[in-house]
Amino acid sequence: MNRFPLKLSGAVARVADSALGPHQTAVIRIGFSATWLLFLLREFPHRQELYGPDGPWDWDLADQLVGSNGAFTALLWSDGQGWFEALYLLAVVWSVLLLLGWRTRTMSVLFMVGVLSLQNRSVFMGDGGDNVLHLMSVYLVFTRCGQVWSLDARRARRADEARARGERPRDRTGPALWGVLGFLLLLATLAGRMDGDRFVPALLWAVWLAQALWWLVGRYARTPQPRGLLDVVANIVHNGALLVIMAEACLIYATAGWYKIQGSRWQDGTAVHYPLHLEYFSPWPALSDLLTASGTLVMLVTYGTVAVQVAFPFTLFNRRVKNVLLALMITEHAVIAVVLGLPFFSLAMIAADAVFLPTSFLRRLGNAFGRAYVGVRTRTLRTPPSRTRADGAPVPVPRTGSPGGPVGHVGQVDHVDQVDRVDGEEQAGREPIAPAPGKAPGTRP
């Protein structure tokens, strides 16, 4: 009789005490910011036709549509070419900074502003992947997506190390960024640019005020209780947003699967054949012909797609089956990216699928990238500078600290030993090795 209250209290404590899925939310942050960044770079030569003032869906038509549906877009604040170019470039910059995890809370808000501004400017230019990106850009604002694999995580570790040494690190960039953005938000509000739908302006002001409260508590609170309370609130909001992201992904697959069941072409097993022979979705006609040459293969892929999409939400209660179906769906989206020529749609869906990836797999993946980075960095540090003689022949450079090496110069090999490993990252931060009596600098006694 007492087990249920204990389990309930344990679940509540877990939700309030920590932000769940830090690796999953980091992958979502990286995946969606990379997808949007690659899309903006890919369409940079065509940006005028897609979102510019001279596109087919011109500024007046967009203004009338936004006036009727109240959608948020900063591109309609001005019809000038300079404003469009500046906002497009800012959307690229915000995507890069969110990808790197620099000031993730602020960058997630600006990333949302960039996505909504461009997509709501020309609503008829998108597809299913754009809809997923549209929704996820809003959900990311509520997550603590910079806890791992980010510049914010590295800065937090360095701040903790400084406090352990008795220092009091101060953040000047955060308040300055907060002040500038608050001033711009106030100008936009007073100018009447936020008179459409109230959700986005309210969200912008709420995040701005929350950041101010967070900084004030961290700076002036004399006891840890106020900061702990803010952590609890942030964790609950994060975990709620993570649950919404998972539910959204399940809803997408379940809806797509059940709608497919109602189609006659999906029922007779021939639906996959037709998009492979549409000119718009056939970047590789020979590959499409090869895949549709076998009627049995087409039937299996058609029925398999429906079965995986319908069954996936019900497999979340069985980890092994869920992982198998998750691998199948990621593979399916990778095939769609190549065969149908829809890379950004596939990247968006794979990023949404990443919320279900096992934590152990993500940790191994992060460690693998860390080891690869360390290996590249080590080889770079070990590579001596090349020299040439007057006749152009290369002159080998002796290793420092070895017999014949230049005296008084810190060697490449010993500099590698200064690399400090912190949570899978390598950073040169230690002091050079002090020379022993009778030894050249840079050599070990």
Short mmCIF file of C-alpha atoms in Angstrom, two decimals, residues 220-378:
data_model
loop_
_atom_site.label_atom_id
_atom_site.label_comp_id
_atom_site.label_asym_id
_atom_site.label_seq_id
_atom_site.Cartn_x
_atom_site.Cartn_y
_atom_site.Cartn_z
CA TYR A 220 22.67 39.32 -4.58
CA ALA A 221 21.03 36.33 -2.84
CA ARG A 222 22.72 35.64 0.50
CA THR A 223 21.41 32.10 0.82
CA PRO A 224 21.23 29.27 -1.77
CA GLN A 225 17.47 28.78 -1.34
CA PRO A 226 16.32 31.38 -3.95
CA ARG A 227 18.69 29.98 -6.57
CA GLY A 228 17.55 26.46 -5.70
CA LEU A 229 13.93 27.48 -6.18
CA LEU A 230 14.71 28.92 -9.61
CA ASP A 231 16.52 25.69 -10.50
CA VAL A 232 13.46 23.67 -9.55
CA VAL A 233 11.20 25.86 -11.72
CA ALA A 234 13.63 25.65 -14.65
CA ASN A 235 13.86 21.87 -14.31
CA ILE A 236 10.08 21.45 -14.26
CA VAL A 237 9.70 23.67 -17.34
CA HIS A 238 12.50 21.79 -19.11
CA ASN A 239 11.04 18.37 -18.34
CA GLY A 240 7.59 19.49 -19.42
CA ALA A 241 8.96 20.77 -22.73
CA LEU A 242 10.87 17.52 -23.22
CA LEU A 243 7.64 15.57 -22.70
CA VAL A 244 5.88 17.78 -25.25
CA ILE A 245 8.67 17.17 -27.79
CA MET A 246 8.33 13.41 -27.32
CA ALA A 247 4.55 13.59 -27.62
CA GLU A 248 4.86 15.74 -30.75
CA ALA A 249 7.16 13.20 -32.42
CA CYS A 250 4.79 10.35 -31.55
CA LEU A 251 1.82 12.34 -32.82
CA ILE A 252 3.56 13.02 -36.14
CA TYR A 253 4.25 9.35 -36.75
CA ALA A 254 0.89 8.11 -35.51
CA THR A 255 -1.04 10.64 -37.61
CA ALA A 256 1.03 9.92 -40.71
CA GLY A 257 0.64 6.17 -40.27
CA TRP A 258 -3.12 6.16 -39.69
CA TYR A 259 -3.73 8.51 -42.62
CA LYS A 260 -1.68 6.21 -44.85
CA ILE A 261 -3.82 3.25 -43.86
CA GLN A 262 -6.88 5.02 -45.30
CA GLY A 263 -5.26 5.44 -48.73
CA SER A 264 -6.00 2.84 -51.38
CA ARG A 265 -2.44 2.92 -52.76
CA TRP A 266 -1.06 2.18 -49.32
CA GLN A 267 -3.55 -0.63 -48.91
CA ASP A 268 -2.58 -2.37 -52.15
CA GLY A 269 1.16 -1.87 -51.48
CA THR A 270 2.04 0.38 -54.44
CA ALA A 271 2.20 3.84 -52.82
CA VAL A 272 6.01 4.03 -52.71
CA HIS A 273 6.20 3.48 -56.47
CA TYR A 274 4.59 6.79 -57.47
CA PRO A 275 6.72 9.46 -55.73
CA LEU A 276 9.85 7.71 -56.98
CA HIS A 277 8.75 8.44 -60.55
CA LEU A 278 7.76 12.07 -60.07
CA GLU A 279 10.29 14.36 -61.70
CA TYR A 280 10.37 16.71 -58.70
CA PHE A 281 11.26 13.83 -56.34
CA SER A 282 13.69 11.99 -58.63
CA PRO A 283 17.16 13.53 -58.37
CA TRP A 284 18.60 10.10 -59.28
CA PRO A 285 16.28 8.55 -61.89
CA ALA A 286 18.46 5.48 -62.31
CA LEU A 287 18.35 4.80 -58.57
CA SER A 288 14.58 5.26 -58.49
CA ASP A 289 14.17 2.80 -61.38
CA LEU A 290 16.38 0.30 -59.60
CA LEU A 291 14.35 0.49 -56.38
CA THR A 292 11.01 0.13 -58.17
CA ALA A 293 12.13 -2.69 -60.49
CA SER A 294 10.97 -5.26 -57.95
CA GLY A 295 7.27 -5.20 -57.09
CA THR A 296 7.94 -7.29 -54.01
CA LEU A 297 10.43 -4.73 -52.69
CA VAL A 298 7.96 -1.89 -53.29
CA MET A 299 5.24 -3.78 -51.43
CA LEU A 300 7.51 -4.56 -48.47
CA VAL A 301 8.70 -0.95 -48.18
CA THR A 302 5.11 0.34 -48.43
CA TYR A 303 3.70 -1.95 -45.76
CA GLY A 304 6.82 -1.62 -43.62
CA THR A 305 6.59 2.17 -43.58
CA VAL A 306 2.99 2.08 -42.39
CA ALA A 307 3.68 -0.59 -39.79
CA VAL A 308 6.67 1.24 -38.29
CA GLN A 309 4.88 4.59 -38.09
CA VAL A 310 1.73 3.16 -36.52
CA ALA A 311 3.56 0.90 -34.08
CA PHE A 312 6.28 3.27 -32.89
CA PRO A 313 4.28 5.16 -30.20
CA PHE A 314 3.27 1.82 -28.66
CA THR A 315 6.86 0.57 -28.46
CA LEU A 316 8.04 3.26 -26.05
CA PHE A 317 7.28 0.91 -23.17
CA ASN A 318 9.74 -1.68 -24.49
CA ARG A 319 13.24 -0.28 -24.82
CA ARG A 320 14.64 -2.93 -27.15
CA VAL A 321 11.76 -2.86 -29.62
CA LYS A 322 11.75 0.95 -29.52
CA ASN A 323 15.44 1.08 -30.39
CA VAL A 324 14.95 -1.27 -33.33
CA LEU A 325 12.08 0.78 -34.77
CA LEU A 326 14.00 3.98 -34.10
CA ALA A 327 16.93 2.68 -36.14
CA LEU A 328 14.54 1.72 -38.95
CA MET A 329 12.94 5.19 -39.00
CA ILE A 330 16.30 6.97 -39.04
CA THR A 331 17.41 4.72 -41.88
CA GLU A 332 14.16 5.45 -43.72
CA HIS A 333 14.70 9.20 -43.43
CA ALA A 334 18.29 8.85 -44.62
CA VAL A 335 17.03 6.97 -47.69
CA ILE A 336 14.38 9.66 -48.30
CA ALA A 337 17.08 12.33 -48.15
CA VAL A 338 19.06 10.65 -50.92
CA VAL A 339 16.43 8.98 -53.11
CA LEU A 340 13.70 11.65 -53.01
CA GLY A 341 16.03 14.64 -52.67
CA LEU A 342 14.55 15.91 -49.39
CA PRO A 343 17.62 16.36 -47.17
CA PHE A 344 16.27 19.08 -44.89
CA PHE A 345 13.00 17.28 -44.24
CA SER A 346 14.96 14.16 -43.35
CA LEU A 347 17.38 16.04 -41.11
CA ALA A 348 14.49 17.66 -39.24
CA MET A 349 12.80 14.30 -38.67
CA ILE A 350 16.06 12.64 -37.58
CA ALA A 351 16.63 15.48 -35.12
CA ALA A 352 13.13 14.93 -33.74
CA ASP A 353 13.81 11.18 -33.49
CA ALA A 354 16.94 11.91 -31.44
CA VAL A 355 14.84 12.60 -28.36
CA PHE A 356 14.31 8.82 -28.07
CA LEU A 357 17.97 7.81 -28.46
CA PRO A 358 19.43 5.91 -25.47
CA THR A 359 21.65 7.95 -23.17
CA SER A 360 24.36 5.27 -23.18
CA PHE A 361 24.56 5.42 -26.97
CA LEU A 362 24.80 9.22 -26.96
CA ARG A 363 27.55 9.12 -24.34
CA ARG A 364 29.55 6.62 -26.39
CA LEU A 365 29.00 8.79 -29.44
CA GLY A 366 30.20 11.88 -27.57
CA ASN A 367 33.26 10.03 -26.27
CA ALA A 368 34.06 8.85 -29.79
CA PHE A 369 33.95 12.42 -31.09
CA GLY A 370 36.07 13.51 -28.13
CA ARG A 371 38.72 10.90 -28.85
CA ALA A 372 38.72 11.83 -32.53
CA TYR A 373 39.17 15.49 -31.63
CA VAL A 374 42.00 14.67 -29.24
CA GLY A 375 43.69 12.53 -31.88
CA VAL A 376 43.54 15.28 -34.48
CA ARG A 377 44.75 17.86 -31.98
CA THR A 378 47.58 15.65 -30.81
#
